[in-house]
mmCIF file of C-alpha atoms in Angstrom:
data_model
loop_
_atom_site.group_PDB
_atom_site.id
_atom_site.type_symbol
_atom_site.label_atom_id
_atom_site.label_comp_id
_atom_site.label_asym_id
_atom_site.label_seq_id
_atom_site.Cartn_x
_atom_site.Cartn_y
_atom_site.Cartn_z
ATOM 1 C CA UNK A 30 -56.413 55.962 26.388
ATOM 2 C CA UNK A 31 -56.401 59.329 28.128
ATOM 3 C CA UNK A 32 -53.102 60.584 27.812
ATOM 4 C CA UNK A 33 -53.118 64.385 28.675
ATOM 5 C CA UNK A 34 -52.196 67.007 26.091
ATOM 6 C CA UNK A 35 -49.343 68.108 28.223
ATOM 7 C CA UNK A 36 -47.773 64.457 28.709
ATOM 8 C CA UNK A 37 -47.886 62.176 31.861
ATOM 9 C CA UNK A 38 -46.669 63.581 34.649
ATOM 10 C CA UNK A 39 -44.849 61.427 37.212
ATOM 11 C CA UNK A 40 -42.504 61.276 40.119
ATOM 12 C CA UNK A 41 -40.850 58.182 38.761
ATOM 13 C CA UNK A 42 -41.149 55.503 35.962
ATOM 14 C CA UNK A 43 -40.938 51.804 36.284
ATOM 15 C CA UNK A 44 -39.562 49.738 33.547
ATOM 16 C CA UNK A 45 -40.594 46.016 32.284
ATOM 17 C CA UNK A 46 -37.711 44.590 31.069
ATOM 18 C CA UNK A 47 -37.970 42.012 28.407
ATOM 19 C CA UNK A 48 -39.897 43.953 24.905
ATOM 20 C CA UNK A 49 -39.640 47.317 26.382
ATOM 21 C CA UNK A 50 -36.209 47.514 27.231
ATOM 22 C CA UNK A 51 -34.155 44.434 25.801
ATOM 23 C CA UNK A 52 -35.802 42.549 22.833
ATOM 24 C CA UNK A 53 -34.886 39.424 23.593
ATOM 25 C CA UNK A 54 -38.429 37.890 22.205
ATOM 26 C CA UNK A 55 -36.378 35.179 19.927
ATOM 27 C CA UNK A 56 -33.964 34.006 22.703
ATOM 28 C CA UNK A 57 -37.146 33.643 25.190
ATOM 29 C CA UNK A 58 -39.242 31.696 22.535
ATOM 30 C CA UNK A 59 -36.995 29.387 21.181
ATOM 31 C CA UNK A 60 -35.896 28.524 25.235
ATOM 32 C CA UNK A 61 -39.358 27.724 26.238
ATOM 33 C CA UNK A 62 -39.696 25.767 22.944
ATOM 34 C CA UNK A 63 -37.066 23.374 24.438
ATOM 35 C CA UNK A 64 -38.323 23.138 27.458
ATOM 36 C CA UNK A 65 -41.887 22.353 25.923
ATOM 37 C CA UNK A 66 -40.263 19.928 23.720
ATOM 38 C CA UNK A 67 -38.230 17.889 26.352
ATOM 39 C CA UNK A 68 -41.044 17.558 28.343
ATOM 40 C CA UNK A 69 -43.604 16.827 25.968
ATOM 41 C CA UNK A 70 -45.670 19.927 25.946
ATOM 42 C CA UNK A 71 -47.144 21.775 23.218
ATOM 43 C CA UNK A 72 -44.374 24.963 22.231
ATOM 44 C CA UNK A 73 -47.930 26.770 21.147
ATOM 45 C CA UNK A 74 -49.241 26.564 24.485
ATOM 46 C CA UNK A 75 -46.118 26.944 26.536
ATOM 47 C CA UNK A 76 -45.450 30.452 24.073
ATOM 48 C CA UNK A 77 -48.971 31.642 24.975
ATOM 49 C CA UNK A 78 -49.010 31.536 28.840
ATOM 50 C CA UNK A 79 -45.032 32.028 29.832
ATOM 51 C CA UNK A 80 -44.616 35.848 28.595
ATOM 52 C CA UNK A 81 -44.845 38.452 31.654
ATOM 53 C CA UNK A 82 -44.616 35.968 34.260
ATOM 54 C CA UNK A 83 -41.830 34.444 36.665
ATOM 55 C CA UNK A 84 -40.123 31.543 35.062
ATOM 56 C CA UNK A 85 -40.916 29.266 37.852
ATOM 57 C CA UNK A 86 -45.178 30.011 38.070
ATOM 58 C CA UNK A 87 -45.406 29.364 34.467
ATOM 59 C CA UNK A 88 -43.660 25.525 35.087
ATOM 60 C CA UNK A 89 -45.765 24.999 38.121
ATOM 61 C CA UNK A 90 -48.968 26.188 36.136
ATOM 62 C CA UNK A 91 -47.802 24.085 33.010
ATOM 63 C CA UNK A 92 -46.221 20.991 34.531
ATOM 64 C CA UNK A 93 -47.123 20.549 37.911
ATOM 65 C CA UNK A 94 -45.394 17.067 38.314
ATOM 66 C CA UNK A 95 -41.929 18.954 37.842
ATOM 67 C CA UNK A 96 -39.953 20.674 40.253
ATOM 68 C CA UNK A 97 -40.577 24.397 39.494
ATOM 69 C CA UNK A 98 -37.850 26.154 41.065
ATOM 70 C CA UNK A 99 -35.217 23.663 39.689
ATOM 71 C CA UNK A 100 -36.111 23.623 35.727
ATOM 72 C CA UNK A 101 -36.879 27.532 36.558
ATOM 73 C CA UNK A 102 -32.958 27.560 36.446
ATOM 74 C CA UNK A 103 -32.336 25.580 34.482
ATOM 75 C CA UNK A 104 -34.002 27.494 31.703
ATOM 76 C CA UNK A 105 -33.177 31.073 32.876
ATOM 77 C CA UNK A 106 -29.581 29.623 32.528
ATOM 78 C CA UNK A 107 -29.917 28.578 29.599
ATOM 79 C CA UNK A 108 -31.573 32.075 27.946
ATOM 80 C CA UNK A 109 -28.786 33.948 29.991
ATOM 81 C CA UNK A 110 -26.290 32.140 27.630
ATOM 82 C CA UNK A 111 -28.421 32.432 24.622
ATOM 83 C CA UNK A 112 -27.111 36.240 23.843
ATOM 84 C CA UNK A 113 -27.001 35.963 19.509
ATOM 85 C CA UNK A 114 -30.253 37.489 19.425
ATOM 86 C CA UNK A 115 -30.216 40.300 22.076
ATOM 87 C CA UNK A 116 -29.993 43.661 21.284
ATOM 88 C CA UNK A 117 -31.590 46.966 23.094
ATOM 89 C CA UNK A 118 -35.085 48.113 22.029
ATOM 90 C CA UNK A 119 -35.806 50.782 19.987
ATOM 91 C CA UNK A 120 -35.269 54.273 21.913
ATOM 92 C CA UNK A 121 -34.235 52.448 25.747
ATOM 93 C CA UNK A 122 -30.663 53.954 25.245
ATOM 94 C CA UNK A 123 -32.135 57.735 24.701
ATOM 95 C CA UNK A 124 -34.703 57.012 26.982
ATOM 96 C CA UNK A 125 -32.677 56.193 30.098
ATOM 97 C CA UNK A 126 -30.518 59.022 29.436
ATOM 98 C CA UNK A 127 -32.775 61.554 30.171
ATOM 99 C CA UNK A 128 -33.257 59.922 33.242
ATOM 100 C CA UNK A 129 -32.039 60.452 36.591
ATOM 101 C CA UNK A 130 -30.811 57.510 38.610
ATOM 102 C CA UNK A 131 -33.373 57.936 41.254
ATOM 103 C CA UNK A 132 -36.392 58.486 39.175
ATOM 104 C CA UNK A 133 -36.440 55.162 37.159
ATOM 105 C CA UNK A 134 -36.545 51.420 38.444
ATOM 106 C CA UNK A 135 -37.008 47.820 36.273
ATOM 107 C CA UNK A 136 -39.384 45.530 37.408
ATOM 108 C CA UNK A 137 -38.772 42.015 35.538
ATOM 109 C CA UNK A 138 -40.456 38.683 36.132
ATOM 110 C CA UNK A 139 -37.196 37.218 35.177
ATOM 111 C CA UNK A 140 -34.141 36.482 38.026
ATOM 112 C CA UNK A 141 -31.376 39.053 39.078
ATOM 113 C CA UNK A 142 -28.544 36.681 36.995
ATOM 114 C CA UNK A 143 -30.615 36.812 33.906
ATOM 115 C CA UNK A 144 -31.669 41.005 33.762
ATOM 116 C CA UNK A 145 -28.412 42.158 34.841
ATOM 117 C CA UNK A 146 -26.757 39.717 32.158
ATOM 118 C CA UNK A 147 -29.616 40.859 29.572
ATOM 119 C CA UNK A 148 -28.812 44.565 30.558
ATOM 120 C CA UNK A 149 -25.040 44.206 30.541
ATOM 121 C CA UNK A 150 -25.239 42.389 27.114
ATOM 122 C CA UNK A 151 -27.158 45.065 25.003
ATOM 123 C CA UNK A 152 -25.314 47.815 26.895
ATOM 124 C CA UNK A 153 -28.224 49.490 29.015
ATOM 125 C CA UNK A 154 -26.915 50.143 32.410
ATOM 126 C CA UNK A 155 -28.317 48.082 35.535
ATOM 127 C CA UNK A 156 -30.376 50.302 37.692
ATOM 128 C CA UNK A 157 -30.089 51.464 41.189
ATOM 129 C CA UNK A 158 -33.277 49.586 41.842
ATOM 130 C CA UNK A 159 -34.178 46.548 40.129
ATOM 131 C CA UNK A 160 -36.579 43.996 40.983
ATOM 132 C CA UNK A 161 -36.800 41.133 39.968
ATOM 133 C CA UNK A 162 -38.324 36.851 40.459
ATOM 134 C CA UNK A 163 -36.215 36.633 43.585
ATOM 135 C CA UNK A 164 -37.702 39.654 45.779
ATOM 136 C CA UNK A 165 -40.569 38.895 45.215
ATOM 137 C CA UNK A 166 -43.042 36.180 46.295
ATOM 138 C CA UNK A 167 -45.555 36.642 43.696
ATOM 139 C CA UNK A 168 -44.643 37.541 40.180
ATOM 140 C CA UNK A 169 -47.237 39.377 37.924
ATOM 141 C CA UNK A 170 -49.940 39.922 37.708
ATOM 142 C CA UNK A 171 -49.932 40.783 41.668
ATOM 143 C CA UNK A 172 -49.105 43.969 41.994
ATOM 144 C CA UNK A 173 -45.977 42.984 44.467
ATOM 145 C CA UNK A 174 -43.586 43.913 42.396
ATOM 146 C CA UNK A 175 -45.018 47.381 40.792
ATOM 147 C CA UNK A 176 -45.259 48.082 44.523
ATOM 148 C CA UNK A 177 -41.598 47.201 45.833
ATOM 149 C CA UNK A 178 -40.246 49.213 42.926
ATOM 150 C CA UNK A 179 -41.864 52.166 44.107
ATOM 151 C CA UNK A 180 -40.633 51.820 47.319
ATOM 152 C CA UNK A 181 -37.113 51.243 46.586
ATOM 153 C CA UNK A 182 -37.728 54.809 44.968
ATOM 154 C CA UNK A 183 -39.491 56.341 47.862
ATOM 155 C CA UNK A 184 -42.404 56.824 45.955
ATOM 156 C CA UNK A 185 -46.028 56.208 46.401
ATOM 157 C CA UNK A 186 -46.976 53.874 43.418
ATOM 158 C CA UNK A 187 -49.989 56.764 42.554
ATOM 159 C CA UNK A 188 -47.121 58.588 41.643
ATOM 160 C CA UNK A 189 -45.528 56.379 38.971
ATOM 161 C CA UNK A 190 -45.689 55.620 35.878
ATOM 162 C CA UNK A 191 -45.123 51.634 34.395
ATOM 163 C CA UNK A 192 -43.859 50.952 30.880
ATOM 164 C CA UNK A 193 -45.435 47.821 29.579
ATOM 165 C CA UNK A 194 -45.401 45.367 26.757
ATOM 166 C CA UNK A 195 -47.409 42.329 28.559
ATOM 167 C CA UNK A 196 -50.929 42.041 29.768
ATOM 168 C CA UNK A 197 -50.039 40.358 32.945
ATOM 169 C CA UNK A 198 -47.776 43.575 34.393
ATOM 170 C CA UNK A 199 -50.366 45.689 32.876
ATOM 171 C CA UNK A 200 -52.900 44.155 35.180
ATOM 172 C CA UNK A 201 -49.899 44.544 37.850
ATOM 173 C CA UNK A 202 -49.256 48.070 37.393
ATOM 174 C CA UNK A 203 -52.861 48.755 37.369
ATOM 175 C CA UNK A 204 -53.294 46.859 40.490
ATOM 176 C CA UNK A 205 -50.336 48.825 42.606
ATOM 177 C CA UNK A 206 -52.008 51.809 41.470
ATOM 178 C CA UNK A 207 -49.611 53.231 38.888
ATOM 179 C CA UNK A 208 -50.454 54.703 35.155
ATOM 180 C CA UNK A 209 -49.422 52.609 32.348
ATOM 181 C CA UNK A 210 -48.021 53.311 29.152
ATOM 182 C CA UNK A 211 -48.172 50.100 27.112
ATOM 183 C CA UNK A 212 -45.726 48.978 24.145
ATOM 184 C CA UNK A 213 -47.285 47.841 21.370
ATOM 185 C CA UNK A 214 -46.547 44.052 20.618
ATOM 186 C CA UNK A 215 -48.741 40.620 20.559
ATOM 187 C CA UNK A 216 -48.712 39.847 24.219
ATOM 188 C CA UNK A 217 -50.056 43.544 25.206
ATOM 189 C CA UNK A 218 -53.679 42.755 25.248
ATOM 190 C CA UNK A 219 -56.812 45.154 25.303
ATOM 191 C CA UNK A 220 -55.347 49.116 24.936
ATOM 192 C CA UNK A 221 -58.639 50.166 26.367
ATOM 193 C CA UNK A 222 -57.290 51.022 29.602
ATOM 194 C CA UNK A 223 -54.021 52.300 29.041
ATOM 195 C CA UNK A 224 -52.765 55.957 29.164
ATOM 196 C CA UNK A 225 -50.946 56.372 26.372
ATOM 197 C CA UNK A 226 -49.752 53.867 23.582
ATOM 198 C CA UNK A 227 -45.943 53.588 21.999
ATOM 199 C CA UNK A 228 -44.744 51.468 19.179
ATOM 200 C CA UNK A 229 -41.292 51.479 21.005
ATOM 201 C CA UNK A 230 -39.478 53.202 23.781
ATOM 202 C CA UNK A 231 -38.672 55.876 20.808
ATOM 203 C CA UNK A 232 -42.031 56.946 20.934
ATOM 204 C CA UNK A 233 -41.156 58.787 24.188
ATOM 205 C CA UNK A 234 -39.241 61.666 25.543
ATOM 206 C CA UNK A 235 -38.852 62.994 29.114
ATOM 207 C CA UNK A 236 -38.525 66.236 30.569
ATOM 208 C CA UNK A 237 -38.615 67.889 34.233
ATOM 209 C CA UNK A 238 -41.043 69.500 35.849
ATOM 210 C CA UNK A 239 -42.464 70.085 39.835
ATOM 211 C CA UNK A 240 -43.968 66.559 40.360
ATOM 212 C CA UNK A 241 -40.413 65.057 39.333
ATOM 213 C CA UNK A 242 -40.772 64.330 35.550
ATOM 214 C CA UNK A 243 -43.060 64.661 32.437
ATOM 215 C CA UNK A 244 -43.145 61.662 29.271
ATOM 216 C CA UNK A 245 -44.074 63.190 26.473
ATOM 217 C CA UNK A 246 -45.299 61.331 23.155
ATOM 218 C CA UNK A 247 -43.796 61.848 20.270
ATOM 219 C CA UNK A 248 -46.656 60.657 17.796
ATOM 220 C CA UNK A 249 -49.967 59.366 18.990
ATOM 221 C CA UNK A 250 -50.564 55.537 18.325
ATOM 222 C CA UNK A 251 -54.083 54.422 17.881
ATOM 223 C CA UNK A 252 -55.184 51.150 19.843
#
């Protein structure tokens, strides 16, 4: 990790959604576990491939005799309902505070429906760009979606900086040409070739400078 002394500097910051923004790791597990179980599939599998990737390329991967797109809502109806467990991560609230509207996106492999409901539930407000499963037409780890967020910004994806918890949109940030900063958790993967490691969102602060903004860590957190 070769975070600078002086922080990250960055013209915007791109957001994962699910375990950097909203935990909603129980709610996501015990859906897929249902879906494994109607279907006769192993929940152990199923848990280990469908983090960090669209709904619908995890059922095609996994069950290729179903119709993806059609259990893909099915299921993201289902965990858009499934709100007992939901609640914001640690330090998103602060975080996006210090933020200005035009300097931060999200970039989920989830659909619209489910991150705005997510969002809306835990009381994190919807940004002005959000991407999501439906804009794009490959989900992570391509680097589509890193990209488009960017864009919607007006920035050059060089110029950004992606908070991550998953392996798969670390390989997607990485691959659109952005910095990561990764959140520590059991789907991250190898923290060799990350900028800067967080336990949590609270492990962050932001402050302005020339090139747009400046994260700052609070603590260091070894790999």
């Amino acid at each position: 990790m070769t975070a600078p002394d002086d922080g990250l500097h960055a013209a915007g910051i791109l957001f994962d959604l699910d375990g950097v923004l909203v935990d909603s790791g129980s709610t996501v597990d015990r859906s897929w576990q249902g879906w494994a179980r109607r279907h006769g599939l192993d929940p152990a599998l199923v848990l280990a491939s469908c983090h960090g990737r669209p709904t619908a390329e995890t059922i095609a991967a996994l069950a290729p005799h179903l119709d993806p797109a059609a259990e893909a809502v099915t299921l993201e109806k289902e965990q858009a309902e499934d709100t007992a467990d939901l609640r914001p991560c640690p330090g998103a609230a602060a975080l996006l505070a210090q933020l200005p509207g035009d300097r931060w996106a999200v970039v989920t492999s989830g659909s619209r429906a489910l991150a705005v409901s997510r969002l809306g539930h835990v009381g994190l407000p919807v940004p002005a760009v959000l991407v999501t499963a439906d804009d794009v037409t490959r989900g992570k780890p391509d680097p589509e979606g890193y990209r488009a967020g960017a864009r919607g910004l007006g920035l050059d994806p060089r110029d950004c900086v992606v908070i991550e918890d998953a392996s798969s949109g670390v390989r997607a940030a990485r691959a659109a040409g952005c910095r990561v900063v990764g959140v520590r958790g059991p789907v991250l993967g190898p923290t060799s070739d990350l900028d800067a490691l967080v336990e949590n969102l609270a492990g962050l602060a932001v402050t302005p400078a020339a090139s747009g903004l400046v994260l700052h860590l609070r603590e260091a957190v070894d790999g």
